[in-house]
Amino acid sequence: MMVHDDERRGSDSGGRSKRKARGAGGGVGARRLRILRDASVTEVAQAARDLLSGGAPIFLHAGAGGEGIAQEIEDLGLLPAEAALLLRTSGTTSGTGRVVVCTLNSLLASAGATEQALGGPGRWVTCLSPAHIAGFHTVFRSVVAGFEPIEAGHGSPEDLAHAALCADDGERLYLSLVPTQLFRLLSSPHVPAARRFDGILVGGAATPPELLERARSAGLAVFTTYGMTETCGGCVYNGKPIGNTDVSLSPSGNISISGDVVSWGYLGDEPFEGRFTTEDIGRIEDGRLVVLGRADDAITTGGMTVMPSIIEAEIMRLGYGQCVVVGIPDPEWGEAVVAICDAELATRESEIRASLSAKLDRSYVPRKFVPLPALGFSEFPQRVTGKIDRALLRRHLIRFGTTSQET
């Protein structure tokens, strides 16, 4: 279990290859998929139990289109012999995502590593979509440990407080959230009930340090997680790899992950062979991985590369609250840094800019603060995974004619 800088060159970012998948054809396509569309937690739990007993591989998807993909998989014989679970990635870059093939061994390795990191097996509360890896794992880990998962709707503070009462005394209880859900929980009167959870995983997006400090000061057992569908979910907790996961950095700063948790690969492509190079940029600090953000979130302004997460974290640290930073086209600078925030925060633009200027390089100070209502939103839009939809916010900025000139 290591975190280190990797000086090896020639890594293919994303671990992708255009060659035909090994194992495709040759009768492999005769395997039947268990297709679950918009499945309930109960349905996913039963499918997981069947999978552990040698049942058919599962294809989980939300919305339309999955059946056609499944038919194509079978017609073309694309299904690898090791396939246990097929999930579509969130599509942060492409908008559509790719189908990832997870093996039972990698899923079990991930579940076992999580149990070890959190102090033992337990029952999980499910409030994330099981059609995505984080939500699926809350169901799968419960089933592996011999428990029924507890449903908690969309993870409202009231639902989480009720779920905390459903576990038996002495039963270890776990929860997985995205930062927005944690923020809402901490802003509610239900924090005392949340102390019942023996571990609360927070992932899916960067979690501001101040939010974590608030949670821990409130007595919540919070763990930050980093991972993706390609690694069968979170495999780095609080900056440290779990299980036999190894984390390294390519010369360009891209995060590379290897170990038993790495999935088979993308459907119809070459297998990952135990290593996946992400599109995320990171650095190593005191032996811990610090994720700076996705390479495609980076803003290039005046020849400088700006990572939005650094600005967002500093604004939160200064006590101003949540914002989302994106880049928009600028004729002079290439891109301009723009912060999107609530209406009240936007009125304090001059104050915030002055505070940031005292802490960060000039290129990291947003040129403009835009209130969410000006873009037609009452709250930050989210993807189905719970991540804030940066691409949608950026499109609205451009569509609504927001300029990059300072106010």
Coordinates of C-alpha atoms in Angstrom, one line a residue:
M1 CA 0.0 0.0 0.0
M2 CA 2.0 3.0 -1.3
V3 CA 1.7 6.5 -2.5
H4 CA 4.6 7.7 -4.6
D5 CA 5.7 9.7 -7.6
D6 CA 6.3 7.6 -10.7
E7 CA 9.0 8.6 -13.0
R8 CA 8.0 6.0 -15.6
R9 CA 7.1 7.6 -18.9
G10 CA 4.8 6.6 -21.7
S11 CA 1.7 5.9 -19.6
D12 CA -1.4 6.1 -21.7
S13 CA -3.6 8.6 -19.9
G14 CA -6.9 7.0 -19.2
G15 CA -5.5 3.5 -19.8
R16 CA -7.2 3.4 -23.1
S17 CA -6.4 1.5 -26.3
K18 CA -8.2 1.3 -29.6
R19 CA -7.5 -2.4 -30.1
K20 CA -10.2 -5.0 -30.0
A21 CA -10.9 -6.3 -26.5
R22 CA -9.1 -9.5 -25.5
G23 CA -11.6 -12.3 -25.1
A24 CA -14.1 -10.8 -27.5
G25 CA -15.8 -13.3 -29.7
G26 CA -15.1 -17.0 -29.6
G27 CA -18.4 -17.8 -27.9
V28 CA -18.0 -15.3 -25.1
G29 CA -21.0 -13.5 -26.3
A30 CA -23.2 -16.5 -25.4
R31 CA -23.2 -15.3 -21.7
R32 CA -26.4 -13.6 -20.8
L33 CA -26.6 -10.3 -19.0
R34 CA -29.0 -9.5 -16.2
I35 CA -30.2 -6.1 -17.2
L36 CA -31.5 -3.8 -14.5
R37 CA -32.9 -0.4 -15.5
D38 CA -33.7 2.1 -12.8
A39 CA -33.5 -0.7 -10.3
S40 CA -34.6 -0.4 -6.7
V41 CA -32.2 -1.1 -3.8
T42 CA -34.0 -4.3 -3.2
E43 CA -33.6 -5.5 -6.8
V44 CA -29.9 -4.6 -6.8
A45 CA -29.4 -6.4 -3.5
Q46 CA -31.0 -9.6 -4.9
A47 CA -28.9 -9.4 -8.0
A48 CA -25.7 -9.0 -5.9
R49 CA -26.6 -12.1 -3.9
D50 CA -27.2 -14.0 -7.0
L51 CA -23.9 -12.8 -8.4
L52 CA -22.0 -14.0 -5.3
S53 CA -23.7 -17.4 -5.8
G54 CA -22.4 -17.7 -9.4
G55 CA -25.3 -15.9 -11.1
A56 CA -25.3 -13.9 -14.3
P57 CA -23.3 -10.7 -14.7
I58 CA -25.3 -7.5 -14.1
F59 CA -25.7 -4.5 -16.3
L60 CA -27.1 -1.6 -14.2
H61 CA -28.2 1.5 -16.0
A62 CA -30.5 4.5 -15.4
G63 CA -32.9 5.8 -18.1
A64 CA -33.3 4.7 -21.7
G65 CA -30.7 3.1 -24.0
G66 CA -29.3 0.4 -21.9
E67 CA -31.2 -2.4 -23.5
G68 CA -29.8 -1.6 -26.9
I69 CA -26.3 -1.6 -25.6
A70 CA -26.9 -4.9 -23.9
Q71 CA -28.2 -6.5 -27.1
E72 CA -25.1 -5.1 -29.0
I73 CA -22.8 -6.6 -26.4
E74 CA -24.4 -10.0 -26.9
D75 CA -24.6 -9.8 -30.7
L76 CA -21.0 -8.9 -31.0
G77 CA -19.6 -11.2 -28.3
L78 CA -18.0 -8.3 -26.4
L79 CA -18.6 -9.6 -22.9
P80 CA -15.3 -10.7 -21.2
A81 CA -15.4 -14.0 -19.5
E82 CA -14.5 -12.3 -16.2
A83 CA -17.4 -9.8 -16.3
A84 CA -19.5 -9.5 -13.2
L85 CA -20.8 -5.9 -13.3
L86 CA -21.2 -3.4 -16.1
L87 CA -21.7 0.2 -15.3
R88 CA -21.6 3.4 -17.4
T89 CA -19.2 6.0 -16.2
S90 CA -20.6 9.4 -15.3
G91 CA -19.4 11.0 -18.5
T92 CA -17.9 14.0 -16.9
T93 CA -15.7 14.6 -20.1
S94 CA -17.8 13.2 -22.9
G95 CA -21.3 13.7 -21.5
T96 CA -22.2 10.1 -22.3
G97 CA -19.6 8.0 -20.5
R98 CA -18.2 4.5 -21.3
V99 CA -19.2 1.1 -20.1
V100 CA -16.8 -0.3 -17.5
V101 CA -16.5 -4.0 -16.9
C102 CA -15.9 -4.9 -13.2
T103 CA -14.9 -8.4 -12.2
L104 CA -16.1 -10.1 -9.0
N105 CA -12.6 -10.3 -7.7
S106 CA -12.1 -6.5 -8.1
L107 CA -15.5 -5.8 -6.5
L108 CA -14.7 -8.1 -3.5
A109 CA -11.2 -6.6 -3.2
S110 CA -12.8 -3.2 -3.0
A111 CA -15.3 -4.3 -0.4
G112 CA -12.7 -6.0 1.7
A113 CA -10.3 -3.1 1.6
T114 CA -13.1 -0.8 2.7
E115 CA -14.0 -3.1 5.6
Q116 CA -10.4 -3.1 6.7
A117 CA -10.1 0.6 6.5
L118 CA -13.3 1.3 8.4
G119 CA -12.7 -1.2 11.2
G120 CA -14.9 -4.2 10.1
P121 CA -18.0 -5.3 8.1
G122 CA -21.2 -3.5 8.7
R123 CA -24.6 -2.4 7.3
W124 CA -24.7 0.4 4.7
V125 CA -27.3 3.1 4.2
T126 CA -28.0 3.7 0.5
C127 CA -28.8 7.2 -0.7
L128 CA -26.9 7.3 -4.0
S129 CA -28.0 5.8 -7.3
P130 CA -27.1 2.1 -7.4
A131 CA -26.6 2.6 -11.2
H132 CA -23.3 4.2 -10.4
I133 CA -20.4 2.6 -8.5
A134 CA -20.6 4.5 -5.2
G135 CA -24.3 3.7 -4.8
F136 CA -23.9 0.1 -6.0
H137 CA -21.1 -0.5 -3.4
T138 CA -23.4 0.6 -0.5
V139 CA -25.7 -2.3 -1.6
F140 CA -22.9 -4.7 -2.4
R141 CA -20.9 -4.2 0.8
S142 CA -24.0 -4.8 2.8
V143 CA -24.8 -8.0 1.0
V144 CA -21.2 -9.3 1.3
A145 CA -21.3 -8.6 5.0
G146 CA -24.6 -10.5 5.3
F147 CA -26.8 -7.4 5.9
E148 CA -29.8 -5.8 4.1
P149 CA -28.9 -2.3 3.0
I150 CA -31.1 0.5 4.4
E151 CA -32.7 2.8 1.9
A152 CA -32.6 6.6 2.7
G153 CA -34.1 8.2 -0.4
H154 CA -32.0 10.9 -1.8
G155 CA -30.0 11.4 1.4
S156 CA -31.9 14.4 2.9
P157 CA -31.0 15.1 6.5
E158 CA -34.4 13.8 7.7
D159 CA -34.0 10.5 5.7
L160 CA -30.4 10.0 7.1
A161 CA -31.6 10.6 10.6
H162 CA -34.4 8.0 10.2
A163 CA -32.0 5.5 8.6
A164 CA -29.6 5.8 11.6
L165 CA -32.4 4.5 13.8
C166 CA -33.0 1.4 11.7
A167 CA -29.8 -0.4 12.6
D168 CA -29.7 -2.8 15.5
D169 CA -27.7 -1.9 18.6
G170 CA -24.1 -3.0 18.2
E171 CA -24.4 -3.2 14.4
R172 CA -21.7 -1.2 12.6
L173 CA -23.4 1.3 10.4
Y174 CA -21.9 3.1 7.4
L175 CA -22.9 5.8 5.0
S176 CA -21.7 7.2 1.7
L177 CA -22.4 10.8 0.7
V178 CA -21.4 13.5 -1.8
P179 CA -20.2 16.8 -0.4
T180 CA -23.5 18.6 -1.1
Q181 CA -25.3 16.0 1.1
L182 CA -22.8 16.5 3.9
F183 CA -23.2 20.3 3.7
R184 CA -27.0 20.0 4.0
L185 CA -26.7 17.5 6.9
L186 CA -24.4 19.9 8.8
S187 CA -26.8 22.7 8.2
S188 CA -29.7 20.7 9.7
P189 CA -30.7 19.8 13.2
H190 CA -30.0 16.1 12.5
V191 CA -26.3 16.1 13.2
P192 CA -26.7 14.3 16.5
A193 CA -28.4 11.4 14.8
A194 CA -25.6 11.1 12.3
R195 CA -23.1 10.4 15.1
R196 CA -24.6 6.9 15.0
F197 CA -22.6 6.1 11.8
D198 CA -19.3 4.4 12.4
G199 CA -18.0 5.8 9.1
I200 CA -19.2 8.3 6.6
L201 CA -17.5 8.2 3.2
V202 CA -17.5 11.5 1.3
G203 CA -16.5 11.4 -2.3
G204 CA -17.7 12.0 -5.9
A205 CA -16.3 15.5 -5.9
A206 CA -13.6 17.5 -4.0
T207 CA -14.6 18.1 -0.4
P208 CA -13.6 21.5 1.0
P209 CA -11.3 21.1 4.1
E210 CA -13.5 23.5 6.1
L211 CA -16.5 21.2 5.5
L212 CA -14.5 18.2 6.7
E213 CA -13.4 20.2 9.8
R214 CA -17.0 21.1 10.6
A215 CA -18.1 17.5 10.3
R216 CA -15.3 16.2 12.5
S217 CA -15.8 18.9 15.0
A218 CA -19.4 17.9 15.2
G219 CA -18.4 14.3 16.0
L220 CA -18.9 12.7 12.6
A221 CA -16.6 9.9 11.5
V222 CA -15.9 11.3 8.1
F223 CA -13.5 9.8 5.5
T224 CA -12.7 11.4 2.2
T225 CA -12.6 9.0 -0.7
Y226 CA -11.1 9.1 -4.1
G227 CA -11.8 6.6 -6.9
M228 CA -14.0 6.0 -9.9
T229 CA -15.9 3.3 -11.7
E230 CA -12.6 2.2 -13.3
T231 CA -11.2 1.4 -9.9
C232 CA -14.5 -0.2 -8.6
G233 CA -15.1 2.9 -6.5
G234 CA -13.1 4.7 -3.8
C235 CA -9.6 3.2 -3.2
V236 CA -7.9 6.1 -1.5
Y237 CA -9.3 7.1 2.0
N238 CA -8.1 10.3 3.6
G239 CA -5.3 10.5 1.1
K240 CA -4.0 7.0 1.8
P241 CA -4.5 3.9 -0.5
I242 CA -6.6 1.1 0.9
G243 CA -6.0 -2.7 0.4
N244 CA -3.1 -3.4 -1.9
T245 CA -3.8 -0.2 -4.0
D246 CA -0.8 1.6 -5.3
V247 CA -1.0 5.3 -6.3
S248 CA 1.6 7.0 -8.4
L249 CA 1.9 10.2 -10.5
S250 CA 2.9 10.3 -14.2
P251 CA 5.4 13.0 -15.3
S252 CA 2.5 15.2 -16.3
G253 CA 0.9 14.9 -12.8
N254 CA -1.9 12.5 -13.8
I255 CA -2.9 10.1 -11.0
S256 CA -2.3 6.4 -11.8
I257 CA -3.8 3.6 -9.7
S258 CA -2.9 -0.1 -9.7
G259 CA -4.0 -3.1 -7.6
D260 CA -6.7 -5.6 -7.2
V261 CA -9.5 -3.0 -7.2
V262 CA -8.8 -1.9 -10.8
S263 CA -11.6 -3.1 -13.0
W264 CA -11.2 -5.3 -16.1
G265 CA -11.4 -2.3 -18.4
Y266 CA -13.7 -0.6 -20.9
L267 CA -16.2 -2.8 -22.9
G268 CA -14.8 -3.5 -26.3
D269 CA -11.3 -2.4 -25.5
E270 CA -8.1 -3.9 -24.2
P271 CA -8.1 -4.7 -20.5
F272 CA -6.4 -2.4 -18.0
E273 CA -4.2 -5.3 -16.7
G274 CA -4.4 -3.9 -13.2
R275 CA -3.4 -0.3 -13.8
F276 CA -5.5 2.7 -14.7
T277 CA -4.2 6.2 -15.4
T278 CA -6.8 8.8 -14.6
E279 CA -7.5 12.2 -16.1
D280 CA -7.1 13.8 -12.7
I281 CA -4.1 15.8 -11.6
G282 CA -2.6 15.4 -8.2
R283 CA 0.4 15.8 -6.0
I284 CA 1.9 14.0 -3.0
E285 CA 2.0 15.9 0.3
D286 CA 3.4 14.3 3.4
G287 CA 2.8 10.8 1.9
R288 CA -0.8 11.6 1.1
L289 CA -2.5 12.1 -2.3
V290 CA -3.9 15.5 -2.9
V291 CA -6.3 15.6 -5.8
L292 CA -6.2 19.0 -7.5
G293 CA -8.9 18.3 -10.0
R294 CA -9.6 17.0 -13.5
A295 CA -7.2 18.0 -16.2
D296 CA -10.1 19.1 -18.3
D297 CA -11.4 21.4 -15.5
A298 CA -8.1 23.3 -15.5
I299 CA -8.3 26.9 -16.7
T300 CA -5.6 28.4 -18.9
T301 CA -5.5 32.1 -18.4
G302 CA -2.6 34.4 -19.5
G303 CA -0.3 31.4 -20.0
M304 CA -1.0 30.2 -16.4
T305 CA -2.8 26.9 -15.5
V306 CA -5.4 27.4 -12.7
M307 CA -7.0 24.6 -10.9
P308 CA -10.6 25.6 -9.8
S309 CA -10.5 23.4 -6.6
I310 CA -7.8 25.5 -5.1
I311 CA -9.8 28.7 -5.4
E312 CA -13.0 27.0 -4.2
A313 CA -11.3 25.6 -1.2
E314 CA -9.7 28.9 -0.3
I315 CA -13.1 30.7 -0.5
M316 CA -14.6 28.1 1.8
R317 CA -11.6 28.3 4.1
L318 CA -12.1 32.1 4.4
G319 CA -15.6 31.5 5.5
Y320 CA -17.5 32.8 2.5
G321 CA -19.2 29.5 1.6
Q322 CA -19.6 27.4 -1.4
C323 CA -18.8 28.4 -5.0
V324 CA -18.0 26.8 -8.3
V325 CA -15.1 28.1 -10.4
V326 CA -15.0 27.7 -14.2
G327 CA -13.3 29.2 -17.1
I328 CA -15.0 31.1 -20.0
P329 CA -13.6 32.3 -23.3
D330 CA -11.8 35.6 -23.1
P331 CA -10.3 37.4 -26.2
E332 CA -7.3 38.8 -24.3
W333 CA -6.4 36.0 -21.7
G334 CA -7.7 32.9 -23.5
E335 CA -9.9 32.1 -20.6
A336 CA -11.1 34.1 -17.7
V337 CA -11.7 32.7 -14.2
V338 CA -15.3 33.1 -13.0
A339 CA -16.8 32.1 -9.7
I340 CA -20.5 31.1 -9.5
C341 CA -22.1 31.6 -6.1
D342 CA -25.3 32.4 -4.3
A343 CA -26.8 35.8 -4.6
E344 CA -25.7 37.1 -1.2
L345 CA -22.1 36.0 -1.8
A346 CA -22.0 37.8 -5.1
T347 CA -22.6 41.1 -3.4
R348 CA -19.3 40.7 -1.5
E349 CA -17.2 40.3 -4.6
S350 CA -14.8 43.1 -3.8
E351 CA -14.2 41.9 -0.3
I352 CA -13.7 38.3 -1.5
R353 CA -11.3 39.3 -4.3
A354 CA -9.2 41.3 -1.8
S355 CA -9.1 38.3 0.6
L356 CA -8.0 36.0 -2.2
S357 CA -5.4 38.4 -3.4
A358 CA -3.7 38.3 0.0
K359 CA -3.5 34.4 -0.2
L360 CA -3.2 33.3 -3.8
D361 CA -1.4 34.3 -7.0
R362 CA -3.2 36.9 -9.0
S363 CA -4.2 34.5 -11.7
Y364 CA -6.3 32.6 -9.1
V365 CA -8.4 35.6 -8.3
P366 CA -11.8 35.3 -10.2
R367 CA -12.4 38.1 -12.6
K368 CA -16.1 38.0 -11.9
F369 CA -18.5 36.6 -9.4
V370 CA -21.9 35.5 -10.9
P371 CA -24.9 34.7 -8.8
L372 CA -26.7 31.4 -9.5
P373 CA -30.1 33.0 -10.1
A374 CA -28.6 35.0 -13.0
L375 CA -28.0 31.7 -14.7
G376 CA -31.5 30.4 -14.0
F377 CA -30.6 28.2 -11.0
S378 CA -31.8 28.3 -7.4
E379 CA -29.1 25.8 -6.4
F380 CA -26.0 24.2 -8.0
P381 CA -27.1 21.7 -10.7
Q382 CA -25.9 18.1 -10.2
R383 CA -25.2 15.1 -12.3
V384 CA -26.9 11.8 -11.4
T385 CA -23.8 10.9 -9.4
G386 CA -24.2 13.9 -7.1
K387 CA -21.3 15.8 -8.7
I388 CA -21.9 19.5 -9.5
D389 CA -22.4 19.8 -13.3
R390 CA -19.6 22.2 -14.1
A391 CA -20.1 21.8 -17.9
L392 CA -23.8 22.9 -17.6
L393 CA -22.9 25.9 -15.5
R394 CA -20.2 26.9 -18.0
R395 CA -22.7 26.6 -20.9
H396 CA -25.2 28.8 -19.1
L397 CA -22.5 31.4 -18.4
I398 CA -21.7 31.6 -22.1
R399 CA -25.4 31.4 -23.2
F400 CA -26.6 34.1 -20.9
G401 CA -23.9 36.4 -22.3
T402 CA -21.9 36.8 -19.1
T403 CA -18.7 38.7 -19.9
S404 CA -15.4 38.2 -18.3
Q405 CA -14.9 41.9 -17.5
E406 CA -14.4 42.9 -13.9
T407 CA -17.3 44.7 -12.2

